[in-house]
Amino acid sequence: MLMPRYVFSNDFLPFQDYFLASPHRVRHFHIGDRLWRAGAPHEEIHYILEGIEMHYALHENGHRKIISFHGAGTVFPGYHQLDFKIERSLVTEALTEMTVLAFTRDQFKQMFESNASLAEAVVNWYAAYVNRLLFEAVHQEYNTSFLRLCNLLYLFAANTPAPESAVLPFTQDTLAELLSLSRVQLTRALARLRQEGIIATQRGALHIVDLNALAAYCSSETLDD
Amino acid sequence: MLMPRYVFSNDFLPFQDYFLASPHRVRHFHIGDRLWRAGAPHEEIHYILEGIEMHYALHENGHRKIISFHGAGTVFPGYHQLDFKIERSLVTEALTEMTVLAFTRDQFKQMFESNASLAEAVVNWYAAYVNRLLFEAVHQEYNTSFLRLCNLLYLFAANTPAPESAVLPFTQDTLAELLSLSRVQLTRALARLRQEGIIATQRGALHIVDLNALAAYCSSETLDD
DNA sequence: CGACTCATTGACGTAGCTCAAGGTATGTGG
DNA sequence: CCACATACCTTGAGCTACGTCAATGAGTCG
């Protein structure tokens, strides 16, 4: 049974050769680059060969809200043919050096219409993205900041190769912006987890020390039982 | 440019004849019926011929969060082939008498794979659904309850035939559950709008009196300028 | 006309915000 | 390799928006 994800990767890996054989343009990005023009609608769709990008929104009042991360083997943004106002306040930024295959909407449309299993993959990707957003809108919204943090950390840890002793490479700023919390409030929640021996904190990273104790705090939507 | 929507209808109307000609089962639901078994994954996909349904989530702590409404000419839930835990806490309930064409996942898959323009429509529908969820997660989250209410009312009004004097048929309970607010807080925000002559309230409904004044309160993500 | 649902308002508690000040790693240039 | 700058992290104090609890009023329906 599938749990919410904040990190997307490899969900289009089976199509890599197909993408390479289809009309595209190879593009490179450097750390901190934005993957498309600010304020513009999404004109290109990327298949990521290498690197990780972060997708976030800038709110009128200055807050930054991190939505998701996208790594090798995935496609971003999701293919569609509409023009949404909100997309113009969304930013995608390279966290590492990146290499992508860039498709225009029309090029992607060609592939989408001629390759049914790619179309299925696009739809399944959308379903997973909806799931991540639903998790936040219908679930995290009603939780305290402490519980929201526990859920987030557990989901991240569960997606690593060694959940029991996972190292999560996030600054506290990043975690706060993922959870729509103030940095101060986030620090307080981390302090509690540290005092209880559940995590260890470090500059720019965070270690899971006692995954079971963490899981005991999480809500059922987070746990795969 | 497209704004967030809470009500979905007619986005699959061009396919109605196609749906009728494809293998399906006609089903009827009565007011208050749930459109699929509680706690189960979505096994059927409906094309709605008549009626309106409400989609909501039940949180562990008793809160109910209303997500969206689906009316004639649309398909719900979105087609995909995965199994998400969160779907089991989601409920879809008939608000009126309903008639739908029910497809199994396999039946829908057949259509999806053999009709490229249907596949496009599914993807565009997902993009609109993501947009509605993004609006809440990245935007409304940072707004005060008053501003969130203004945005919601404006979006609803803008989707009616006569926005200037729209009548919105929602109880205050429903509005509170759409905005993740307490009923009390919602009443207070409505009281302010009433005192300012922007709306008139009534049992089970609410009238827009001064749409421009309402728009002046809204944030830019809500306004189509 | 009684029973329900829906709406309104007041009193009070608290989670999480902002503001503020200081502490500790990490990196860079001299 | 030291001095300094720049993140990043921690903790305290006070404020406020919003939640809960509670009581009452006002439409609507059998």
Short mmCIF file of C-alpha atoms (C1' of nucleotides) in Angstrom, two decimals:
data_model
loop_
_atom_site.label_atom_id
_atom_site.label_comp_id
_atom_site.label_asym_id
_atom_site.label_seq_id
_atom_site.Cartn_x
_atom_site.Cartn_y
_atom_site.Cartn_z
CA MET A 1 0.00 0.00 0.00
CA LEU A 2 1.41 3.34 -1.00
CA MET A 3 2.28 6.11 1.44
CA PRO A 4 2.70 9.79 0.61
CA ARG A 5 6.03 10.74 -0.98
CA TYR A 6 7.88 14.03 -1.06
CA VAL A 7 10.65 12.75 -3.29
CA PHE A 8 9.98 11.51 -6.80
CA SER A 9 12.51 9.47 -8.71
CA ASN A 10 12.73 6.49 -11.05
CA ASP A 11 9.03 6.35 -11.80
CA PHE A 12 9.79 6.83 -15.50
CA LEU A 13 13.01 4.83 -15.62
CA PRO A 14 11.54 2.15 -17.91
CA PHE A 15 11.03 4.86 -20.52
CA GLN A 16 14.57 6.25 -20.49
CA ASP A 17 15.61 4.62 -23.75
CA TYR A 18 12.35 5.63 -25.35
CA PHE A 19 12.91 9.22 -24.27
CA LEU A 20 16.45 9.18 -25.59
CA ALA A 21 15.20 7.94 -28.93
CA SER A 22 12.49 10.59 -29.16
CA PRO A 23 13.02 14.20 -30.28
CA HIS A 24 14.40 16.24 -27.41
CA ARG A 25 17.04 18.71 -26.37
CA VAL A 26 19.66 17.88 -23.74
CA ARG A 27 20.06 20.61 -21.14
CA HIS A 28 22.38 21.15 -18.19
CA PHE A 29 21.70 23.16 -15.07
CA HIS A 30 23.95 24.30 -12.24
CA ILE A 31 23.27 24.48 -8.53
CA GLY A 32 20.78 27.22 -7.84
CA ASP A 33 19.59 27.55 -11.44
CA ARG A 34 15.89 27.83 -12.03
CA LEU A 35 14.60 25.28 -14.49
CA TRP A 36 12.27 27.67 -16.22
CA ARG A 37 11.66 31.38 -16.40
CA ALA A 38 10.13 33.00 -13.32
CA GLY A 39 6.49 33.89 -13.71
CA ALA A 40 6.09 31.89 -16.89
CA PRO A 41 3.83 28.89 -17.45
CA HIS A 42 5.58 25.55 -17.81
CA GLU A 43 6.60 25.30 -21.43
CA GLU A 44 9.03 22.42 -21.20
CA ILE A 45 8.81 19.01 -19.61
CA HIS A 46 12.01 17.39 -18.38
CA TYR A 47 13.07 13.83 -17.99
CA ILE A 48 15.83 13.96 -15.40
CA LEU A 49 18.95 11.96 -16.25
CA GLU A 50 21.03 13.22 -13.35
CA GLY A 51 20.66 15.50 -10.36
CA ILE A 52 17.95 16.65 -7.96
CA GLU A 53 15.64 19.61 -8.13
CA MET A 54 13.40 21.25 -5.56
CA HIS A 55 9.95 22.55 -6.33
CA TYR A 56 8.52 25.35 -4.22
CA ALA A 57 6.04 28.19 -4.14
CA LEU A 58 6.59 31.81 -3.22
CA HIS A 59 3.71 33.34 -1.32
CA GLU A 60 2.74 37.00 -1.62
CA ASN A 61 3.69 37.53 2.00
CA GLY A 62 7.24 36.27 1.58
CA HIS A 63 6.82 32.72 2.84
CA ARG A 64 8.40 29.95 0.86
CA LYS A 65 6.64 26.61 0.74
CA ILE A 66 8.56 23.58 -0.45
CA ILE A 67 6.35 21.11 -2.26
CA SER A 68 8.48 18.27 -3.59
CA PHE A 69 11.86 17.00 -4.77
CA HIS A 70 12.50 15.38 -8.13
CA GLY A 71 15.50 13.22 -8.94
CA ALA A 72 16.89 11.00 -11.65
CA GLY A 73 14.47 8.83 -13.62
CA THR A 74 11.41 11.01 -13.20
CA VAL A 75 9.51 13.53 -15.29
CA PHE A 76 8.70 17.01 -14.11
CA PRO A 77 6.50 18.96 -14.34
CA GLY A 78 3.50 16.75 -15.05
CA TYR A 79 2.33 16.84 -18.64
CA HIS A 80 -0.90 18.70 -19.36
CA GLN A 81 -2.16 21.31 -21.79
CA LEU A 82 -3.71 23.93 -19.57
CA ASP A 83 -2.52 27.22 -18.14
CA PHE A 84 -2.96 27.72 -14.40
CA LYS A 85 -2.28 31.00 -12.72
CA ILE A 86 -0.71 29.34 -9.70
CA GLU A 87 2.00 27.77 -11.82
CA ARG A 88 3.45 31.23 -12.26
CA SER A 89 4.31 31.52 -8.61
CA LEU A 90 5.96 28.11 -8.56
CA VAL A 91 9.70 27.74 -8.83
CA THR A 92 11.87 24.73 -9.62
CA GLU A 93 15.49 25.01 -8.64
CA ALA A 94 18.48 22.74 -9.16
CA LEU A 95 19.94 21.46 -5.89
CA THR A 96 22.81 19.72 -7.67
CA GLU A 97 24.31 19.79 -11.15
CA MET A 98 21.64 18.46 -13.47
CA THR A 99 21.27 16.89 -16.87
CA VAL A 100 17.81 16.60 -18.35
CA LEU A 101 16.07 15.75 -21.59
CA ALA A 102 13.83 18.70 -22.40
CA PHE A 103 10.63 18.18 -24.37
CA THR A 104 8.22 20.81 -25.60
CA ARG A 105 4.59 20.24 -24.77
CA ASP A 106 4.02 19.21 -28.37
CA GLN A 107 6.88 16.75 -28.34
CA PHE A 108 5.58 15.23 -25.14
CA LYS A 109 2.08 15.12 -26.58
CA GLN A 110 3.39 13.04 -29.48
CA MET A 111 4.89 10.52 -27.10
CA PHE A 112 1.88 10.55 -24.79
CA GLU A 113 -0.50 9.82 -27.64
CA SER A 114 1.54 7.14 -29.29
CA ASN A 115 2.75 5.24 -26.25
CA ALA A 116 -0.09 4.00 -24.08
CA SER A 117 2.11 2.71 -21.30
CA LEU A 118 3.80 6.10 -21.03
CA ALA A 119 0.34 7.62 -20.73
CA GLU A 120 -0.40 5.19 -17.92
CA ALA A 121 2.80 6.18 -16.17
CA VAL A 122 1.88 9.86 -16.43
CA VAL A 123 -1.48 9.19 -14.85
CA ASN A 124 0.03 7.09 -12.08
CA TRP A 125 2.53 9.84 -11.41
CA TYR A 126 -0.30 12.35 -11.11
CA ALA A 127 -2.11 10.07 -8.72
CA ALA A 128 0.97 9.92 -6.50
CA TYR A 129 1.33 13.68 -6.63
CA VAL A 130 -2.32 14.14 -5.68
CA ASN A 131 -1.73 11.72 -2.86
CA ARG A 132 1.11 13.77 -1.44
CA LEU A 133 -0.99 16.92 -1.62
CA LEU A 134 -4.03 15.25 -0.12
CA PHE A 135 -1.90 14.02 2.75
CA GLU A 136 -1.13 17.57 3.62
CA ALA A 137 -4.52 19.11 2.96
CA VAL A 138 -6.69 16.53 4.65
CA HIS A 139 -4.36 15.12 7.22
CA GLN A 140 -1.37 17.15 8.33
CA GLU A 141 -3.56 20.25 8.51
CA TYR A 142 -5.20 18.99 11.68
CA ASN A 143 -2.05 17.81 13.42
CA THR A 144 0.15 19.71 15.83
CA SER A 145 3.52 20.88 14.60
CA PHE A 146 5.22 18.12 16.60
CA LEU A 147 3.12 15.38 15.04
CA ARG A 148 3.55 16.84 11.57
CA LEU A 149 7.29 16.75 12.02
CA CYS A 150 7.23 13.16 13.23
CA ASN A 151 5.17 12.12 10.22
CA LEU A 152 7.48 13.90 7.82
CA LEU A 153 10.65 12.46 9.32
CA TYR A 154 9.19 8.99 9.33
CA LEU A 155 8.16 9.19 5.69
CA PHE A 156 11.61 10.44 4.72
CA ALA A 157 13.36 7.76 6.76
CA ALA A 158 11.13 5.03 5.38
CA ASN A 159 12.21 5.98 1.86
CA THR A 160 15.92 5.54 2.57
CA PRO A 161 17.81 2.25 2.17
CA ALA A 162 18.45 1.97 5.92
CA PRO A 163 15.48 3.54 7.74
CA GLU A 164 16.71 2.43 11.19
CA SER A 165 19.69 4.74 11.03
CA ALA A 166 18.78 7.14 8.28
CA VAL A 167 20.61 10.42 7.86
CA LEU A 168 18.37 13.13 6.49
CA PRO A 169 20.34 15.90 4.77
CA PHE A 170 18.01 18.82 5.43
CA THR A 171 18.62 22.13 7.13
CA GLN A 172 16.05 23.15 9.69
CA ASP A 173 15.02 25.93 7.36
CA THR A 174 14.15 23.39 4.71
CA LEU A 175 12.14 21.26 7.10
CA ALA A 176 10.25 24.33 8.33
CA GLU A 177 9.41 25.30 4.76
CA LEU A 178 8.23 21.79 3.98
CA LEU A 179 5.88 21.86 6.95
CA SER A 180 4.75 25.49 6.72
CA LEU A 181 6.15 26.12 10.18
CA SER A 182 8.35 28.86 11.55
CA ARG A 183 11.98 27.91 12.02
CA VAL A 184 11.61 28.58 15.74
CA GLN A 185 8.71 26.21 16.14
CA LEU A 186 10.54 23.57 14.14
CA THR A 187 13.58 23.87 16.37
CA ARG A 188 11.42 23.35 19.44
CA ALA A 189 9.91 20.18 18.03
CA LEU A 190 13.36 18.87 17.10
CA ALA A 191 14.59 19.71 20.60
CA ARG A 192 11.87 17.52 22.05
CA LEU A 193 12.76 14.60 19.77
CA ARG A 194 16.43 15.04 20.65
CA GLN A 195 15.73 15.08 24.38
CA GLU A 196 13.74 11.89 24.02
CA GLY A 197 16.66 10.22 22.27
CA ILE A 198 14.75 9.72 19.03
CA ILE A 199 16.96 11.80 16.77
CA ALA A 200 20.35 13.47 16.85
CA THR A 201 20.75 16.87 15.24
CA GLN A 202 23.71 18.28 13.46
CA ARG A 203 24.37 21.24 11.26
CA GLY A 204 22.55 20.65 7.97
CA ALA A 205 21.48 17.12 8.79
CA LEU A 206 19.57 14.96 11.21
CA HIS A 207 20.05 11.34 12.29
CA ILE A 208 17.33 8.89 13.13
CA VAL A 209 18.36 7.14 16.34
CA ASP A 210 15.20 5.33 17.39
CA LEU A 211 12.87 4.69 14.49
CA ASN A 212 10.38 2.69 16.52
CA ALA A 213 9.92 5.46 19.03
CA LEU A 214 9.41 7.84 16.14
CA ALA A 215 6.85 5.55 14.55
CA ALA A 216 4.98 5.39 17.84
CA TYR A 217 4.27 9.11 17.56
CA CYS A 218 3.16 9.00 13.93
CA SER A 219 -0.42 8.93 12.78
CA SER A 220 -1.80 5.93 10.97
CA GLU A 221 -1.79 7.60 7.56
CA THR A 222 1.97 7.56 7.72
CA LEU A 223 2.54 3.97 8.76
CA ASP A 224 2.42 1.03 6.44
CA ASP A 225 0.84 -1.62 8.61
CA MET B 1 -5.84 31.65 -17.27
CA LEU B 2 -7.27 28.98 -15.00
CA MET B 3 -8.12 29.55 -11.35
CA PRO B 4 -8.55 26.86 -8.70
CA ARG B 5 -11.86 25.03 -8.75
CA TYR B 6 -13.71 23.20 -6.02
CA VAL B 7 -16.49 22.01 -8.29
CA PHE B 8 -15.82 19.72 -11.23
CA SER B 9 -18.37 19.23 -13.97
CA ASN B 10 -18.64 18.86 -17.73
CA ASP B 11 -14.92 18.29 -18.27
CA PHE B 12 -15.71 14.93 -19.87
CA LEU B 13 -18.93 15.92 -21.58
CA PRO B 14 -17.45 15.42 -25.09
CA PHE B 15 -16.97 11.75 -24.24
CA GLN B 16 -20.50 11.06 -23.02
CA ASP B 17 -21.56 9.20 -26.16
CA TYR B 18 -18.31 7.30 -26.19
CA PHE B 19 -18.85 6.27 -22.58
CA LEU B 20 -22.41 5.19 -23.31
CA ALA B 21 -21.17 3.05 -26.17
CA SER B 22 -18.44 1.40 -24.07
CA PRO B 23 -18.98 -1.49 -21.64
CA HIS B 24 -20.35 -0.15 -18.37
CA ARG B 25 -22.97 -0.62 -15.71
CA VAL B 26 -25.58 2.05 -14.99
CA ARG B 27 -25.96 2.76 -11.28
CA HIS B 28 -28.27 4.96 -9.24
CA PHE B 29 -27.57 6.50 -5.85
CA HIS B 30 -29.80 8.28 -3.38
CA ILE B 31 -29.12 11.32 -1.22
CA GLY B 32 -26.61 10.40 1.45
CA ASP B 33 -25.44 7.19 -0.22
CA ARG B 34 -21.73 6.53 -0.31
CA LEU B 35 -20.47 5.83 -3.79
CA TRP B 36 -18.12 3.08 -2.72
CA ARG B 37 -17.53 0.93 0.30
CA ALA B 38 -15.98 2.63 3.32
CA GLY B 39 -12.33 1.81 3.85
CA ALA B 40 -11.94 0.21 0.45
CA PRO B 41 -9.73 1.37 -2.39
CA HIS B 42 -11.48 2.87 -5.39
CA GLU B 43 -12.50 -0.03 -7.55
CA GLU B 44 -14.92 1.72 -9.83
CA ILE B 45 -14.73 4.89 -11.83
CA HIS B 46 -17.90 6.80 -12.53
CA TYR B 47 -18.97 9.06 -15.31
CA ILE B 48 -21.72 11.18 -13.78
CA LEU B 49 -24.83 11.54 -15.91
CA GLU B 50 -26.91 13.30 -13.29
CA GLY B 51 -26.51 14.59 -9.76
CA ILE B 52 -23.81 15.99 -7.50
CA GLU B 53 -21.48 14.24 -5.10
CA MET B 54 -19.24 15.52 -2.35
CA HIS B 55 -15.78 14.16 -1.69
CA TYR B 56 -14.34 14.43 1.81
CA ALA B 57 -11.87 12.94 4.23
CA LEU B 58 -12.39 11.76 7.78
CA HIS B 59 -9.49 12.52 10.08
CA GLU B 60 -8.52 10.29 12.99
CA ASN B 61 -9.46 13.05 15.40
CA GLY B 62 -13.01 13.39 14.12
CA HIS B 63 -12.59 16.36 11.81
CA ARG B 64 -14.17 16.21 8.42
CA LYS B 65 -12.44 17.92 5.55
CA ILE B 66 -14.38 18.55 2.36
CA ILE B 67 -12.19 18.35 -0.71
CA SER B 68 -14.32 18.77 -3.81
CA PHE B 69 -17.70 18.47 -5.51
CA HIS B 70 -18.36 16.53 -8.69
CA GLY B 71 -21.35 17.02 -10.93
CA ALA B 72 -22.76 15.94 -14.26
CA GLY B 73 -20.35 15.44 -17.15
CA THR B 74 -17.29 14.61 -15.10
CA VAL B 75 -15.41 11.48 -14.11
CA PHE B 76 -14.59 10.59 -10.55
CA PRO B 77 -12.38 9.34 -9.03
CA GLY B 78 -9.39 9.92 -11.30
CA TYR B 79 -8.24 6.86 -13.17
CA HIS B 80 -5.00 5.24 -12.00
CA GLN B 81 -3.74 1.78 -11.13
CA LEU B 82 -2.17 2.23 -7.72
CA ASP B 83 -3.35 1.67 -4.17
CA PHE B 84 -2.89 4.56 -1.72
CA LYS B 85 -3.56 4.20 1.94
CA ILE B 86 -5.12 7.64 2.18
CA GLU B 87 -7.84 6.69 -0.28
CA ARG B 88 -9.29 4.45 2.38
CA SER B 89 -10.14 7.38 4.61
CA LEU B 90 -11.79 9.26 1.77
CA VAL B 91 -15.54 9.25 1.32
CA THR B 92 -17.71 10.22 -1.62
CA GLU B 93 -21.33 10.91 -0.82
CA ALA B 94 -24.32 11.69 -3.02
CA LEU B 95 -25.78 15.14 -2.33
CA THR B 96 -28.65 14.57 -4.75
CA GLU B 97 -30.17 11.65 -6.58
CA MET B 98 -27.51 10.39 -8.95
CA THR B 99 -27.16 8.37 -12.11
CA VAL B 100 -23.71 7.28 -13.17
CA LEU B 101 -21.99 5.00 -15.64
CA ALA B 102 -19.75 2.73 -13.59
CA PHE B 103 -16.56 1.34 -15.10
CA THR B 104 -14.15 -1.12 -13.57
CA ARG B 105 -10.52 -0.12 -13.60
CA ASP B 106 -9.96 -2.60 -16.41
CA GLN B 107 -12.82 -1.24 -18.46
CA PHE B 108 -11.52 2.27 -18.03
CA LYS B 109 -8.04 1.11 -18.89
CA GLN B 110 -9.34 -0.21 -22.21
CA MET B 111 -10.83 3.17 -23.06
CA PHE B 112 -7.82 5.09 -21.77
CA GLU B 113 -5.45 3.10 -23.93
CA SER B 114 -7.50 3.12 -27.09
CA ASN B 115 -8.71 6.72 -27.04
CA ALA B 116 -5.86 9.23 -26.92
CA SER B 117 -8.05 12.25 -26.50
CA LEU B 118 -9.72 10.65 -23.51
CA ALA B 119 -6.26 10.08 -22.06
CA GLU B 120 -5.52 13.77 -22.59
CA ALA B 121 -8.71 14.69 -20.80
CA VAL B 122 -7.79 12.48 -17.85
CA VAL B 123 -4.41 14.17 -17.57
CA ASN B 124 -5.92 17.64 -17.84
CA TRP B 125 -8.42 16.74 -15.15
CA TYR B 126 -5.58 15.62 -12.88
CA ALA B 127 -3.75 18.86 -13.52
CA ALA B 128 -6.83 20.82 -12.44
CA TYR B 129 -7.18 18.67 -9.33
CA VAL B 130 -3.53 19.20 -8.45
CA ASN B 131 -4.10 22.90 -8.96
CA ARG B 132 -6.94 22.99 -6.47
CA LEU B 133 -4.83 21.13 -3.91
CA LEU B 134 -1.78 23.29 -4.53
CA PHE B 135 -3.90 26.37 -4.00
CA GLU B 136 -4.67 25.19 -0.54
CA ALA B 137 -1.28 23.80 0.40
CA VAL B 138 0.89 26.61 -0.88
CA HIS B 139 -1.43 29.53 -0.66
CA GLN B 140 -4.41 29.38 1.67
CA GLU B 141 -2.20 27.85 4.36
CA TYR B 142 -0.55 31.20 5.01
CA ASN B 143 -3.70 33.29 4.96
CA THR B 144 -5.89 34.30 7.87
CA SER B 145 -9.27 32.66 8.20
CA PHE B 146 -10.96 35.83 6.95
CA LEU B 147 -8.87 36.00 3.79
CA ARG B 148 -9.32 32.29 3.15
CA LEU B 149 -13.06 32.73 3.34
CA CYS B 150 -12.98 35.69 0.96
CA ASN B 151 -10.94 33.71 -1.55
CA LEU B 152 -13.26 30.72 -1.33
CA LEU B 153 -16.42 32.78 -1.73
CA TYR B 154 -14.97 34.67 -4.65
CA LEU B 155 -13.96 31.48 -6.44
CA PHE B 156 -17.40 30.00 -5.91
CA ALA B 157 -19.14 33.17 -7.06
CA ALA B 158 -16.92 33.46 -10.12
CA ASN B 159 -18.03 30.00 -11.21
CA THR B 160 -21.73 30.83 -11.18
CA PRO B 161 -23.63 32.28 -14.16
CA ALA B 162 -24.25 35.60 -12.37
CA PRO B 163 -21.28 36.28 -10.09
CA GLU B 164 -22.48 39.78 -9.17
CA SER B 165 -25.46 38.41 -7.29
CA ALA B 166 -24.55 34.79 -6.75
CA VAL B 167 -26.38 32.68 -4.22
CA LEU B 168 -24.15 30.05 -2.67
CA PRO B 169 -26.13 27.12 -1.27
CA PHE B 170 -23.81 26.08 1.55
CA THR B 171 -24.41 25.74 5.25
CA GLN B 172 -21.81 27.34 7.47
CA ASP B 173 -20.80 23.87 8.56
CA THR B 174 -19.94 23.01 4.99
CA LEU B 175 -17.92 26.18 4.48
CA ALA B 176 -16.03 25.55 7.71
CA GLU B 177 -15.20 22.02 6.62
CA LEU B 178 -14.02 23.24 3.23
CA LEU B 179 -11.65 25.70 4.87
CA SER B 180 -10.53 23.55 7.81
CA LEU B 181 -11.92 26.14 10.21
CA SER B 182 -14.12 25.82 13.26
CA ARG B 183 -17.73 26.73 12.71
CA VAL B 184 -17.38 29.50 15.27
CA GLN B 185 -14.46 31.13 13.51
CA LEU B 186 -16.29 30.85 10.22
CA THR B 187 -19.34 32.59 11.68
CA ARG B 188 -17.16 35.44 12.88
CA ALA B 189 -15.66 35.97 9.44
CA LEU B 190 -19.11 35.87 7.86
CA ALA B 191 -20.33 38.38 10.45
CA ARG B 192 -17.62 40.79 9.39
CA LEU B 193 -18.51 40.44 5.70
CA ARG B 194 -22.16 40.94 6.55
CA GLN B 195 -21.47 44.07 8.58
CA GLU B 196 -19.48 45.47 5.71
CA GLY B 197 -22.39 44.91 3.37
CA ILE B 198 -20.51 42.43 1.20
CA ILE B 199 -22.72 39.42 1.73
CA ALA B 200 -26.10 38.59 3.19
CA THR B 201 -26.50 35.40 5.18
CA GLN B 202 -29.45 33.15 5.43
CA ARG B 203 -30.10 29.70 6.74
CA GLY B 204 -28.30 27.26 4.45
CA ALA B 205 -27.23 29.86 1.93
CA LEU B 206 -25.35 33.06 1.42
CA HIS B 207 -25.81 35.91 -1.05
CA ILE B 208 -23.10 37.93 -2.67
CA VAL B 209 -24.11 41.58 -2.40
CA ASP B 210 -20.96 43.44 -3.39
CA LEU B 211 -18.63 41.32 -5.49
CA ASN B 212 -16.13 44.10 -6.09
CA ALA B 213 -15.67 44.74 -2.40
CA LEU B 214 -15.16 41.00 -1.95
CA ALA B 215 -12.60 40.90 -4.74
CA ALA B 216 -10.72 43.77 -3.10
CA TYR B 217 -10.03 41.51 -0.11
CA CYS B 218 -8.93 38.52 -2.18
CA SER B 219 -5.35 37.57 -2.85
CA SER B 220 -3.98 37.65 -6.37
CA GLU B 221 -4.01 33.88 -6.81
CA THR B 222 -7.77 34.05 -6.74
CA LEU B 223 -8.34 36.88 -9.19
CA ASP B 224 -8.24 36.51 -12.94
CA ASP B 225 -6.65 39.77 -13.99
"C1'" DC C 1 -46.02 22.93 17.85
"C1'" DG C 2 -42.24 20.39 19.26
"C1'" DA C 3 -37.81 18.80 17.62
"C1'" DC C 4 -34.32 19.28 15.02
"C1'" DT C 5 -30.69 21.65 12.44
"C1'" DC C 6 -28.40 25.84 11.64
"C1'" DA C 7 -26.57 30.38 13.22
"C1'" DT C 8 -24.77 33.71 16.53
"C1'" DT C 9 -22.15 35.52 20.33
"C1'" DG C 10 -19.24 35.48 24.65
"C1'" DA C 11 -15.50 33.71 27.64
"C1'" DC C 12 -11.33 31.61 27.91
"C1'" DG C 13 -7.15 28.69 26.85
"C1'" DT C 14 -3.26 27.68 23.94
"C1'" DA C 15 -0.37 26.51 19.80
"C1'" DG C 16 2.42 28.67 17.13
"C1'" DC C 17 3.85 33.25 15.44
"C1'" DT C 18 7.22 37.30 15.58
"C1'" DC C 19 10.94 39.68 17.59
"C1'" DA C 20 15.29 39.41 19.67
"C1'" DA C 21 19.71 37.87 21.17
"C1'" DG C 22 23.23 34.71 21.43
"C1'" DG C 23 25.85 30.21 20.27
"C1'" DT C 24 28.22 27.02 17.07
"C1'" DA C 25 29.71 24.90 12.79
"C1'" DT C 26 31.67 25.73 8.00
"C1'" DG C 27 34.08 28.13 4.45
"C1'" DT C 28 37.21 31.76 2.51
"C1'" DG C 29 40.90 34.89 1.81
"C1'" DG C 30 45.02 36.62 3.47
"C1'" DC D 1 46.29 28.22 9.59
"C1'" DC D 2 44.14 32.06 11.60
"C1'" DA D 3 40.49 35.76 11.32
"C1'" DC D 4 36.46 36.76 9.88
"C1'" DA D 5 32.04 36.19 7.52
"C1'" DT D 6 28.25 33.48 6.82
"C1'" DA D 7 25.30 30.30 7.34
"C1'" DC D 8 22.73 27.43 10.67
"C1'" DC D 9 20.93 26.43 15.26
"C1'" DT D 10 19.03 27.41 19.99
"C1'" DT D 11 16.34 29.60 23.52
"C1'" DG D 12 13.41 33.27 25.77
"C1'" DA D 13 9.47 36.62 25.96
"C1'" DG D 14 5.28 38.26 24.56
"C1'" DC D 15 1.32 38.44 21.36
"C1'" DT D 16 -2.60 36.85 18.73
"C1'" DA D 17 -5.46 34.09 15.83
"C1'" DC D 18 -8.10 30.51 16.33
"C1'" DG D 19 -9.85 26.49 18.86
"C1'" DT D 20 -13.07 24.63 22.49
"C1'" DC D 21 -16.88 25.05 25.55
"C1'" DA D 22 -21.22 26.90 26.43
"C1'" DA D 23 -25.59 29.17 26.03
"C1'" DT D 24 -29.12 31.16 23.29
"C1'" DG D 25 -31.74 32.42 19.09
"C1'" DA D 26 -33.99 31.52 14.72
"C1'" DG D 27 -35.61 28.82 10.52
"C1'" DT D 28 -37.79 24.54 8.94
"C1'" DC D 29 -40.17 20.21 8.85
"C1'" DG D 30 -42.99 16.29 10.23
#
